[in-house]
Tab-separated table of C-alpha atoms and ligand atoms in Angstrom:
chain	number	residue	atom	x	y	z
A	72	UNK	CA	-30.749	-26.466	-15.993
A	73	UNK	CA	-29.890	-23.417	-13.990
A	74	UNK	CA	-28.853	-20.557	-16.525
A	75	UNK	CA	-25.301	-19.116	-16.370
A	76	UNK	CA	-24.720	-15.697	-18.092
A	77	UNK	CA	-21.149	-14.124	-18.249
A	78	UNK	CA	-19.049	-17.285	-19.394
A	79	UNK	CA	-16.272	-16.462	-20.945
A	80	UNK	CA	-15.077	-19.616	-23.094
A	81	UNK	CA	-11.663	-20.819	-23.900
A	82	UNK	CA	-10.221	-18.874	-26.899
A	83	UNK	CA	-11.100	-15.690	-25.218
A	84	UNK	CA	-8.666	-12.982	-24.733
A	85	UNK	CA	-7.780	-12.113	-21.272
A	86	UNK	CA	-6.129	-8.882	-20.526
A	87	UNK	CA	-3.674	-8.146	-16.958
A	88	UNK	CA	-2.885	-4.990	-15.837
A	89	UNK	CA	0.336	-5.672	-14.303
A	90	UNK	CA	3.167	-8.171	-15.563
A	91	UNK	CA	4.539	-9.428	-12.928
A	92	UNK	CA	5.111	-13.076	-11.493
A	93	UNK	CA	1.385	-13.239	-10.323
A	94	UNK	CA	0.062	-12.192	-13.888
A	95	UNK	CA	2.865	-14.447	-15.703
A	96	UNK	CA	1.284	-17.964	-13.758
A	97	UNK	CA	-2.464	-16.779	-14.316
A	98	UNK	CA	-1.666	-16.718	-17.978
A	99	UNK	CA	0.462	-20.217	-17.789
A	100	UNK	CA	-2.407	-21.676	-16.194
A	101	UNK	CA	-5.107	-20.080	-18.312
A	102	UNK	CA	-3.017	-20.444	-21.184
A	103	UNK	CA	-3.297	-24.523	-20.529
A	104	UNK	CA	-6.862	-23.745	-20.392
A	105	UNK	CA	-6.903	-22.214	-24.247
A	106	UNK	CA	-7.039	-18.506	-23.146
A	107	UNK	CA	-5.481	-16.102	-24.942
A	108	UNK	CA	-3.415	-13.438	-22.291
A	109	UNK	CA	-2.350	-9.862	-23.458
A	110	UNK	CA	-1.077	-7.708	-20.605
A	111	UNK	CA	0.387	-4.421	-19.837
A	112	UNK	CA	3.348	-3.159	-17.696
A	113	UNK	CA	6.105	-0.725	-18.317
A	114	UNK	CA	8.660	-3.298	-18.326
A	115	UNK	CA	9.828	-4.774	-21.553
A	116	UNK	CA	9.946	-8.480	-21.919
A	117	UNK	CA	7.742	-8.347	-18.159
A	118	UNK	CA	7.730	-12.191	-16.455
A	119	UNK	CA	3.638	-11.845	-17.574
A	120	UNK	CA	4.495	-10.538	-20.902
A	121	UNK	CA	7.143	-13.187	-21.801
A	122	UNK	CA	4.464	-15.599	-21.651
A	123	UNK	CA	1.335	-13.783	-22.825
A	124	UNK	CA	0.393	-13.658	-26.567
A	125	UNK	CA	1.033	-9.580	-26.240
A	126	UNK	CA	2.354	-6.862	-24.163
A	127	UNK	CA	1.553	-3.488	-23.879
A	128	UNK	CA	4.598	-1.407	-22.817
A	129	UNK	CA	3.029	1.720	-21.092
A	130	UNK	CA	2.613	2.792	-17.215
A	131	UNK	CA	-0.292	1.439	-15.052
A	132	UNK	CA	-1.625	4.730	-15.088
A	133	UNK	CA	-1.458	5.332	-19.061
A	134	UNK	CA	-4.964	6.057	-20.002
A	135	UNK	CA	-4.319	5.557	-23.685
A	136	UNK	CA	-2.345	2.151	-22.968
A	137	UNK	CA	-5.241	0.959	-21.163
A	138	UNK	CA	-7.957	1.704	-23.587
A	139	UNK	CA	-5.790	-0.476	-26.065
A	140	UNK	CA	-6.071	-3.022	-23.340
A	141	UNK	CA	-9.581	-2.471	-23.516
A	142	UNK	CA	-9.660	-3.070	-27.275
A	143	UNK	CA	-8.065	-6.323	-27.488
A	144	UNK	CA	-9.711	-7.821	-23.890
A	145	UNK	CA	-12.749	-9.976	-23.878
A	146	UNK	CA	-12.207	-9.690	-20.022
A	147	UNK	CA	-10.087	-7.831	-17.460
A	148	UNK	CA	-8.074	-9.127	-14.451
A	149	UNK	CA	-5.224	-7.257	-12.270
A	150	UNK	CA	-2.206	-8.399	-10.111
A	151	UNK	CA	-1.886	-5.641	-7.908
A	152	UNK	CA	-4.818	-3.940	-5.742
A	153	UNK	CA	-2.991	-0.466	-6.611
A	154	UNK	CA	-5.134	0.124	-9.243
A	155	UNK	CA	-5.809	3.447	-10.667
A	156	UNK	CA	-8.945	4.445	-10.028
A	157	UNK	CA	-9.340	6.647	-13.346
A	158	UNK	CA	-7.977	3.137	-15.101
A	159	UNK	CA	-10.574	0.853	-13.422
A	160	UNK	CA	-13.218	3.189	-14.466
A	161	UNK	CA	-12.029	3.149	-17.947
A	162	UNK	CA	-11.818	-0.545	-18.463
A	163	UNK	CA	-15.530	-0.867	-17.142
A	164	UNK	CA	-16.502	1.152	-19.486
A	165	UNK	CA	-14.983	-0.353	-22.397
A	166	UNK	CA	-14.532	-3.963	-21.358
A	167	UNK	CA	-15.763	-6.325	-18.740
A	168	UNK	CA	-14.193	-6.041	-15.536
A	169	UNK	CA	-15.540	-8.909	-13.230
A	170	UNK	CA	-13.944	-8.291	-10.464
A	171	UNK	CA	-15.565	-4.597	-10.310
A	172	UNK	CA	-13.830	-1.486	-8.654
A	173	UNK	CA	-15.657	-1.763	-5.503
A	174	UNK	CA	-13.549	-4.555	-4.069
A	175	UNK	CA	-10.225	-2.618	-5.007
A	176	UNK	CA	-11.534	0.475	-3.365
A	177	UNK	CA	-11.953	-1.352	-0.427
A	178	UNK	CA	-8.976	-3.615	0.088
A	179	UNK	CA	-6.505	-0.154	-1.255
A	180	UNK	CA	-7.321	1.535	2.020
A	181	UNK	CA	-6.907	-0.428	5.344
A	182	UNK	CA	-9.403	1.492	7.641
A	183	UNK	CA	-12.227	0.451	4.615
A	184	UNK	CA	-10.938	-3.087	4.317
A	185	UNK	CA	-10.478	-3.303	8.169
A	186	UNK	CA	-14.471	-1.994	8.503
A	187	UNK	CA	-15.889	-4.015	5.089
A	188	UNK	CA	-13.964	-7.683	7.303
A	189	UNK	CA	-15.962	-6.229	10.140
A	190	UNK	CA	-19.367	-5.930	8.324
A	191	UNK	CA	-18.645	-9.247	7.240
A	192	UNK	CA	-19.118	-10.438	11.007
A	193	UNK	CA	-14.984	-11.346	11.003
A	194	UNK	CA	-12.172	-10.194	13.747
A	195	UNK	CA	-9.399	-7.517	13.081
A	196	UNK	CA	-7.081	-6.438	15.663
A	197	UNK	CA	-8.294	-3.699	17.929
A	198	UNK	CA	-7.911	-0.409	15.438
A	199	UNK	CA	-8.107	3.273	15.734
A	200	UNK	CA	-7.941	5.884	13.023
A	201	UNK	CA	-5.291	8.473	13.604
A	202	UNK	CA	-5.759	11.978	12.844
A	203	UNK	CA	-3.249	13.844	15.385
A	204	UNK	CA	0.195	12.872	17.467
A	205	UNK	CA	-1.912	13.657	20.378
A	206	UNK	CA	-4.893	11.115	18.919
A	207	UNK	CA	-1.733	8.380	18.618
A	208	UNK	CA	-0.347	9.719	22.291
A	209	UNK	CA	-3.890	8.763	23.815
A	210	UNK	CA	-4.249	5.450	21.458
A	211	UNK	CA	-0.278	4.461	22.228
A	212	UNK	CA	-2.389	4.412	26.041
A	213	UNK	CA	-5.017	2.730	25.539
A	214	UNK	CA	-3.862	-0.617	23.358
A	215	UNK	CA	-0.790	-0.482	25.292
A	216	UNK	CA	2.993	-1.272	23.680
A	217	UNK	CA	3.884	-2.675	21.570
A	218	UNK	CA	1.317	-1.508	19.042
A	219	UNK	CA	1.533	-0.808	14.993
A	220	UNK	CA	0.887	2.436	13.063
A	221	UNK	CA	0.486	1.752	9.856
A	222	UNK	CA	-0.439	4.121	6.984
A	223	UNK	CA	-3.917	3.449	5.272
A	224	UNK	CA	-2.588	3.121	1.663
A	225	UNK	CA	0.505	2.133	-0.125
A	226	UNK	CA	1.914	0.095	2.330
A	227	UNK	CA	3.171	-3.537	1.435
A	228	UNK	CA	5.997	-5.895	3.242
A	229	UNK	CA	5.911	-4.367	6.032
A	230	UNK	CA	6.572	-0.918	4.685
A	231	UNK	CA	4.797	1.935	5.646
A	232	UNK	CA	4.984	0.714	9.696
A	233	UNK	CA	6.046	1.183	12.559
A	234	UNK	CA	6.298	-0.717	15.695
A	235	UNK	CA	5.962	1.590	18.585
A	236	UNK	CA	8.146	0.375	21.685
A	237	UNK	CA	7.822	3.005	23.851
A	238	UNK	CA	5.708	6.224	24.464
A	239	UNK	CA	9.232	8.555	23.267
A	240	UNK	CA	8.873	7.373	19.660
A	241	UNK	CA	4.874	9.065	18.869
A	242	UNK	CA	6.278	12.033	18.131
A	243	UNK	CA	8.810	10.232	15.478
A	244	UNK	CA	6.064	7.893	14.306
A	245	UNK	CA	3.463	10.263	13.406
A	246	UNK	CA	5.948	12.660	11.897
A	247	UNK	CA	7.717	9.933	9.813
A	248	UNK	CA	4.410	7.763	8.834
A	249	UNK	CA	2.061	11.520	8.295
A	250	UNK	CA	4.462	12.750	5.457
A	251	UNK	CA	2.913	9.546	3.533
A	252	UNK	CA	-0.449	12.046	3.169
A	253	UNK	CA	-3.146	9.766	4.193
A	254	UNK	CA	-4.820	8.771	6.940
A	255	UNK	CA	-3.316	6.719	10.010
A	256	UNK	CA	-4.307	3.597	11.513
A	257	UNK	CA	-3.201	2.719	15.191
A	258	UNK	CA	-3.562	-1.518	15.780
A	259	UNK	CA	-3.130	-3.402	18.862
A	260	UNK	CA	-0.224	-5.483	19.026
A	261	UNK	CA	-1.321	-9.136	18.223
A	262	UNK	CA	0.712	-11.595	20.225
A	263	UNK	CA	0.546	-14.221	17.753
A	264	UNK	CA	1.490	-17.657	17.770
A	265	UNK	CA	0.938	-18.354	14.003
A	266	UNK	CA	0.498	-16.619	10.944
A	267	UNK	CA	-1.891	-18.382	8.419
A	268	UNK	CA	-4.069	-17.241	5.154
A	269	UNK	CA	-6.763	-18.497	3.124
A	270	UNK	CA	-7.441	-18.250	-0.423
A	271	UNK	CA	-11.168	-17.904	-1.387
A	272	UNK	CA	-12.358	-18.045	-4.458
A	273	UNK	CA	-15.855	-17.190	-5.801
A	274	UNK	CA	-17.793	-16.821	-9.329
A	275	UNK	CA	-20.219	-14.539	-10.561
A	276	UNK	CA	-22.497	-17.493	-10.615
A	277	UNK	CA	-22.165	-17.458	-6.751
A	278	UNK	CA	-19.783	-20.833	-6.582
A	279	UNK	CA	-17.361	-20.353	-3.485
A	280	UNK	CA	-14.128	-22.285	-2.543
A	281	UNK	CA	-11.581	-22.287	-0.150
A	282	UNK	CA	-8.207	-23.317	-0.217
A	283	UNK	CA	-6.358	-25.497	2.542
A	284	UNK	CA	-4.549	-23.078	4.890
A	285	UNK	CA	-1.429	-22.088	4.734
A	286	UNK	CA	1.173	-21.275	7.743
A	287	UNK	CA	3.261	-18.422	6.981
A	288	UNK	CA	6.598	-17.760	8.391
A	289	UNK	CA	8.198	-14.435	6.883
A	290	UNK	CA	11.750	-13.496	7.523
A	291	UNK	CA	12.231	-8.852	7.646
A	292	UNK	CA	8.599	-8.779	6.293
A	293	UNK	CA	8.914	-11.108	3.052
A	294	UNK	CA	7.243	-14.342	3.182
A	295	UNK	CA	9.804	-17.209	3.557
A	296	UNK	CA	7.754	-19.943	3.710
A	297	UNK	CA	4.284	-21.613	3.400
A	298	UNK	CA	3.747	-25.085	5.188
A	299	UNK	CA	0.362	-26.718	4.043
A	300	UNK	CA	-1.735	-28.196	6.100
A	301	UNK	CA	-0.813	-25.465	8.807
A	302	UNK	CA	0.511	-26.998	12.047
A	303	UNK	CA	-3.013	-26.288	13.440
A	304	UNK	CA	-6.032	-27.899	14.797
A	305	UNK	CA	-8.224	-28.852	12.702
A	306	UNK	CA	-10.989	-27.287	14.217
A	307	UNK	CA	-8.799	-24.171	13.361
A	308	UNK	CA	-8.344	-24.958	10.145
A	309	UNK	CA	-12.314	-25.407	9.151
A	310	UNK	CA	-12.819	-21.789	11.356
A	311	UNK	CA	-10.468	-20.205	9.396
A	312	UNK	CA	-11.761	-21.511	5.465
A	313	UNK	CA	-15.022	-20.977	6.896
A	314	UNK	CA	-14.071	-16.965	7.527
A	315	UNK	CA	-12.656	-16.616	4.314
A	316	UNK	CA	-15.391	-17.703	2.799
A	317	UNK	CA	-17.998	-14.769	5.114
A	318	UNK	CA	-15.690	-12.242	3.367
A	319	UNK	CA	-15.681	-13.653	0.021
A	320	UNK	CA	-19.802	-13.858	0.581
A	321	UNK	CA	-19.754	-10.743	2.041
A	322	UNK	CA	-17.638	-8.554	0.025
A	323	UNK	CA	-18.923	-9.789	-3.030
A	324	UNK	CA	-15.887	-10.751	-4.076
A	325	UNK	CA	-14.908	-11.929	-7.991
A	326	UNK	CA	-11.990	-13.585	-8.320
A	327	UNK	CA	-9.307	-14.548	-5.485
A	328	UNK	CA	-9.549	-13.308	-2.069
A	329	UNK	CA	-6.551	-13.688	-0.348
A	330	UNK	CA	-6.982	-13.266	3.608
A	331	UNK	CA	-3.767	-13.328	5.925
A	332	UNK	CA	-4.698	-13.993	9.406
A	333	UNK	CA	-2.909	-13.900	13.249
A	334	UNK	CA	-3.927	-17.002	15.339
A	335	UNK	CA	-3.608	-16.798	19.141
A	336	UNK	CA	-2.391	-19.438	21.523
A	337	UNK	CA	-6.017	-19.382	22.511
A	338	UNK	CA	-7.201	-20.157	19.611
A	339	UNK	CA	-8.660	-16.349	18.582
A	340	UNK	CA	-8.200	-15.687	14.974
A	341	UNK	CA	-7.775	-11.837	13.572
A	342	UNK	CA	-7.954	-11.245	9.928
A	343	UNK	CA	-4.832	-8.799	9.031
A	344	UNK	CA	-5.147	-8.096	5.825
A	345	UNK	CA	-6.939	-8.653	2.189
A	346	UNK	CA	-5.442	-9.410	-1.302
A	347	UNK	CA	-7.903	-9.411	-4.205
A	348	UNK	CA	-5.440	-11.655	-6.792
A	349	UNK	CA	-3.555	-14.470	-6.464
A	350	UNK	CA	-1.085	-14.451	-3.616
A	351	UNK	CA	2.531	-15.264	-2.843
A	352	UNK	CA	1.417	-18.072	0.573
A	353	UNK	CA	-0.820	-19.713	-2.501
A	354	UNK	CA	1.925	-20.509	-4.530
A	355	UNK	CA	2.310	-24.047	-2.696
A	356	UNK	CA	-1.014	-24.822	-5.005
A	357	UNK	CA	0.713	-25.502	-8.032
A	358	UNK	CA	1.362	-28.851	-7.427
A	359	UNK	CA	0.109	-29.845	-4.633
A	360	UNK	CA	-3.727	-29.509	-4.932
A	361	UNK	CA	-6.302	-30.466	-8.088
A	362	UNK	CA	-6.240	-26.636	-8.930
A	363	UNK	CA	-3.586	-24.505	-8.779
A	364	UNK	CA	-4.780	-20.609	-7.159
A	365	UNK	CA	-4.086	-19.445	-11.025
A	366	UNK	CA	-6.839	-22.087	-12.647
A	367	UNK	CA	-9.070	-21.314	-10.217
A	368	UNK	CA	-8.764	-17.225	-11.042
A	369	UNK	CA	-9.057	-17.742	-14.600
A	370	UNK	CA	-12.469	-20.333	-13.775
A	371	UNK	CA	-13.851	-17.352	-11.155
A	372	UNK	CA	-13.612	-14.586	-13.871
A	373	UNK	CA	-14.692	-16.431	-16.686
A	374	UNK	CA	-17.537	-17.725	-14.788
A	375	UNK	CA	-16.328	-21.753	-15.080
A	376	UNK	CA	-17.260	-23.977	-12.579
A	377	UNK	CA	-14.260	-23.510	-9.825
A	378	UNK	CA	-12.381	-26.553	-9.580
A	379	UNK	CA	-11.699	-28.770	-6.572
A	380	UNK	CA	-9.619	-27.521	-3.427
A	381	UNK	CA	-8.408	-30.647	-2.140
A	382	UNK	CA	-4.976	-31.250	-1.185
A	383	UNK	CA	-2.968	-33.639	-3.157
A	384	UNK	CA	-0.094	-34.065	-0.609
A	385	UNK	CA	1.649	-31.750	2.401
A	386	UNK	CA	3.526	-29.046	0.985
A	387	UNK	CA	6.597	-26.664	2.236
A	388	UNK	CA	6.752	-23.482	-0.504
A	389	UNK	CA	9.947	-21.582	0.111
A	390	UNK	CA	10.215	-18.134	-1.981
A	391	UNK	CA	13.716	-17.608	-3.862
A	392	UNK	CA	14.973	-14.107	-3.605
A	393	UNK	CA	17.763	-12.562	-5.509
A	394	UNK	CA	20.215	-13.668	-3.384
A	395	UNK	CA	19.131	-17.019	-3.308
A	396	UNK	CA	19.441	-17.286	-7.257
A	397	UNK	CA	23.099	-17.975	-7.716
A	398	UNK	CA	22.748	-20.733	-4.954
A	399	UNK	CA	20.365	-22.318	-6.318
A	400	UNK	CA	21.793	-22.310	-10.250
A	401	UNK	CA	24.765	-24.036	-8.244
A	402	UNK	CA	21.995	-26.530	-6.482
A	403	UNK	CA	20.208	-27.519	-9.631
A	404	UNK	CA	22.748	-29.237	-11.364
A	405	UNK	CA	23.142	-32.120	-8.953
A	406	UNK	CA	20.064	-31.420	-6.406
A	407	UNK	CA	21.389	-34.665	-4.528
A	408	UNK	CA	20.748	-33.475	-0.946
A	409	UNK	CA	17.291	-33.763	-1.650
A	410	UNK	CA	15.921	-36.708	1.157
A	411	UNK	CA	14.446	-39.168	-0.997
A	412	UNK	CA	10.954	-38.514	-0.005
A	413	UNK	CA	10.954	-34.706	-1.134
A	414	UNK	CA	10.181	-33.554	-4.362
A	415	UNK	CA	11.437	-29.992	-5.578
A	416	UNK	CA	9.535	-28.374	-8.176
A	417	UNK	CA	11.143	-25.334	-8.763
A	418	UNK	CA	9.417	-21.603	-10.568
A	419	UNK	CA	11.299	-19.257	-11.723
A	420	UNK	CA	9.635	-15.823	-12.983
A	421	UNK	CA	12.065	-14.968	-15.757
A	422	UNK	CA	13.834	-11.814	-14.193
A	423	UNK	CA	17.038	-10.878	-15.080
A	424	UNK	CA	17.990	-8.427	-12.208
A	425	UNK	CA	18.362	-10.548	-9.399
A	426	UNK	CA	18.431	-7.653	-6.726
A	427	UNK	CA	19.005	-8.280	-3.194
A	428	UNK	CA	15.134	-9.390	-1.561
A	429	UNK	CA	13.583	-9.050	-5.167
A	430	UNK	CA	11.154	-12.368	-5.536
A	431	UNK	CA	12.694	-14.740	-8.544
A	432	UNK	CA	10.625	-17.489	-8.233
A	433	UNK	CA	9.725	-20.712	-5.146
A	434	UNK	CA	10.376	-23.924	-5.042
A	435	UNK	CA	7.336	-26.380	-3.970
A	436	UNK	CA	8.857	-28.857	-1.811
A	437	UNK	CA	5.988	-32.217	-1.729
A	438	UNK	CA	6.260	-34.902	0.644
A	439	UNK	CA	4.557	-36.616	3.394
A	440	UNK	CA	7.113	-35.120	5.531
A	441	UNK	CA	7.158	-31.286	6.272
A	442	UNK	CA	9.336	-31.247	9.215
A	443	UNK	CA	11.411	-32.820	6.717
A	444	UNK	CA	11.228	-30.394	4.116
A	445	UNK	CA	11.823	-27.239	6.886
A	446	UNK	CA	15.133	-28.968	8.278
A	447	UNK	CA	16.583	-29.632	4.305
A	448	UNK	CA	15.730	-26.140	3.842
A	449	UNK	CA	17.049	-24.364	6.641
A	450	UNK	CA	20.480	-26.707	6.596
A	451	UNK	CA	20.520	-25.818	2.678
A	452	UNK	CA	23.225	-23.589	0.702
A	453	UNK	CA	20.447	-22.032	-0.943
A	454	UNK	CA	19.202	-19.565	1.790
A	455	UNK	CA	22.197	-19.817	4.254
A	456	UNK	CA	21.662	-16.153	4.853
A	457	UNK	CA	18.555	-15.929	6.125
B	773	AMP	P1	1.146	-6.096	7.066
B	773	AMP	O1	1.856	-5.177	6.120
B	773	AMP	O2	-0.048	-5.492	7.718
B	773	AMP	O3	0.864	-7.425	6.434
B	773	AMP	O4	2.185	-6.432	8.241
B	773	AMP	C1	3.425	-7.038	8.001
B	773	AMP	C2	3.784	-7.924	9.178
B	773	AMP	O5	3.900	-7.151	10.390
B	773	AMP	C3	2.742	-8.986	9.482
B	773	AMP	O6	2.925	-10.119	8.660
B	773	AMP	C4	3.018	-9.263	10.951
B	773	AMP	O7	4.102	-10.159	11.101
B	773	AMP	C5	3.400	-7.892	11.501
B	773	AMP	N1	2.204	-7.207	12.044
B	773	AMP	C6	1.400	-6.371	11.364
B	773	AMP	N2	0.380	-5.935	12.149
B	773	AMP	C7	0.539	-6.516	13.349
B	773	AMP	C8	-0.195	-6.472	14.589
B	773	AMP	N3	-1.298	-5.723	14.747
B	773	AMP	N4	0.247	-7.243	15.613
B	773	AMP	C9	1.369	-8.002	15.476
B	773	AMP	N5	2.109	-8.066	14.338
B	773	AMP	C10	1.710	-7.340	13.289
C-alpha cells in the first residue's frame, strides 16, 4: 500500500478566506462530506458564512482576523486569487495551506501566469509587456487592430481592458489603463470562434482530473451561459482536458485549476486565463456529473482520492443576476414552460441586495437536449433583457 501523508479526515475544520457564493458551495459540499467550514469576510451573514459553522467578520487583509482563522483551521482554502500576500504568509505559518502561495503569486499577475502556461508547453495569445505609450504605439503595429491592453493585476470581467480599434486611442489607453500602477500587457486580438474552460483538479498525492469542457458564452463580460459537452469536436475536447491537465502538472497546482480558453475555427486553442478555486463555467457540475467542482476541491485539499469526472447528462448553466431575480421569484411558482424533457435545478447564494449584474445564483438546466435548453432560455421572462 502506497503511503499517503497530509489527509485531512472528515470532522476536520476547514477555514475560507472569502464568503462568497464560491466559498458558500465548497462548504455545502464539504459539509455533506462531514467537514466542519469556518470562514471569514467583512460581510455579515456572507452567502459562505450563512452556511459555515462560523464566520469571522473582519477584512481580507485583517492580520489579526486571519490568525483567528488560523486558530480554529485544520486546513486553509480561498475563493478569490486576490490574496494578500502578508495573509498567505501568515496562514502558512500557522496553519496548513495546501494550495501554497506560489500558485496565487502566479495566477494574480497576468504576464507571470501568461509565462508559468508557457513553461508548461501551452498557447497564450501573442503578448507583449508594456512599459511606455510609445512601447504600445510600436506593439498596436505589430499585432495589428484590434488588439487588448489589459492591466497585469486586478482586473476581472472584463475590467481593467481595453479594446484598441484604431491607432488614435494609444494615447487614451495607456493613460487610462497606466493610472492602475502596474505593469501593462499588450495581446493579439484572438478571432475566436468559441470560448471554452476546463476545470483540473489535482492532490497532493499527485491524483489529476479533468472536468468535461464547458462552452462559454458571456453577455458585457459576465458569463451567461455554460453548455456541457461544448459544441466541439471531440478531438477538441480531449486536446483541451489534456492542456489543463500540463498546467495543473506543471504548475503544481493544489486544488482547482480553472483554465478559460479561445478556440479558433482552425482548431488552435489559446489558454486566456487561470483561476485557482472553483469557477463560475463549473457550476453546471452540480448535478450533472458524479462530483460536483466543490467535492472535488474539498477531496484535492484534504488529500482524498478525487472523485470521478464523468458526465451524468448534457447540461445548459445559465447565471441569474440581480435583475433576473424578481423574474424568476415570478417563474418559480408555476415553472410550467419548462419542455418536458428539461430539468431546472435552481441555486441561489442567499444575497439580499439584488444589484443590477451582481451574481444571485444559476439555474442547471439537464436534458438530452441543449439546443433545447438555449431556445427556453433565450424565449424566457427570466433574462428578457439580455
Ligand atoms: P479576460 O478578463 O482576460 O477574461 O477577458 C474578458 C473577455 O474579453 C474574454 O472572455 C474575451 O471575450 C475577451 N478577450 C480578452 N482577451 C482577448 C483577446 N486577446 N482576444 C479576443 N478577445 C479577448
Amino acid at each position: 500500500m502506497i503511503e499517503v501523508s497530509n489527509v485531512i479526515l472528515p470532522g476536520s475544520t476547514i477555514g475560507i478566506l472569502g464568503g462568497g457564493q464560491l466559498g458558500r458551495m465548497v462548504s455545502l459540499a464539504g459539509r455533506a462530506m462531514g467537514y466542519r467550514f469556518v470562514t471569514l469576510d467583512p460581510m455579515k451573514d456572507a452567502p459562505c458564512g450563512q452556511v459555515a459553522d462560523a464566520q469571522i467578520v473582519a477584512a481580507y487583509d485583517d492580520l489579526e482576523a486571519a490568525r483567528q482563522l488560523a486558530e480554529q483551521s485544520d486546513v486553509i482554502t480561498y475563493e478569490f486569487e486576490n490574496v494578500d500576500a502578508r495573509v498567505t504568509e501568515l496562514l502558512m505559518k500557522q496553519s496548513y495551506v495546501p494550495q501554497g502561495s506560489q500558485l496565487l503569486y502566479t495566477t494574480q499577475h497576468r504576464l507571470r501566469e501568461k509565462r508559468a502556461i508557457e513553461a508548461a508547453g501551452v498557447s497564450v495569445a501573442p503578448y507583449l509587456e508594456i512599459d511606455s505609450e510609445d512601447k504600445l504605439r510600436e506593439g498596436v503595429l505589430a499585432f495589428g487592430t484590434p488588439c487588448v491592453l489589459k492591466t497585469a493585476t486586478g482586473g476581472y470581467d472584463g475590467k481593467g481592458q481595453w479594446v484598441i480599434r484604431t491607432l488614435d486611442e494609444v494615447t487614451d489607453a495607456y493613460a487610462t489603463l497606466s493610472q492602475a500602477k502596474t505593469e501593462l500587457v499588450l495581446e493579439k486580438f484572438i478571432h475566436f470562434d468559441k470560448e471554452i474552460s476546463v476545470i483540473a483538479a489535482r492532490s497532493p498525492r499527485g491524483e489529476v482530473k479533468a472536468f468535461p469542457v464547458a462552452e462559454n458564452v458571456h453577455v458585457d463580460n459576465i458569463l451567461h451561459v455554460s453548455i456541457v459537452p461544448a459544441r466541439v469536436s471531440d478531438e477538441l475536447q480531449r486536446k483541451a482536458e489534456q492542456l489543463a491537465i500540463r498546467i495543473a502538472e506543471g504548475l503544481g497546482v493544489i486544488g482547482l485549476i480553472a483554465v478559460e480558453m479561445f478556440v479558433t475555427s482552425s482548431g488552435e486553442i489559446y489558454v486566456n486565463e487561470l483561476a485557482p478555486r472553483p469557477h463560475n463555467s463549473g457550476h453546471y457540475t452540480m448535478e450533472a456529473c458524479h462530483t460536483s467542482q466543490f467535492e472535488q476541491h474539498v477531496r484535492a485539499i484534504c488529500n482524498l482520492p478525487l472523485g470521478s469526472t464523468e458526465l451524468l447528462t448534457p447540461v445548459v448553466m445559465v447565471n441569474l443576476l440581480g435583475e433576473h431575480v424578481e423574474p424568476l421569484m415570478q417563474w418559480s411558482e408555476q415553472q410550467n414552460d419548462l419542455p418536458t424533457d428539461v430539468t431546472a435545478k435552481i441555486h441561489l447564494y442567499g444575497k439580499s441586495d439584488a444589484k443590477v449584474k451582481r451574481k444571485m445564483g444559476h439555474v442547471n438546466l439537464l436534458t438530452n437536449d441543449v439546443e433545447k435548453a438555449l431556445k427556453w432560455i433565450e424565449d424566457s421572462a427570466i433574462w428578457k433583457n439580455m
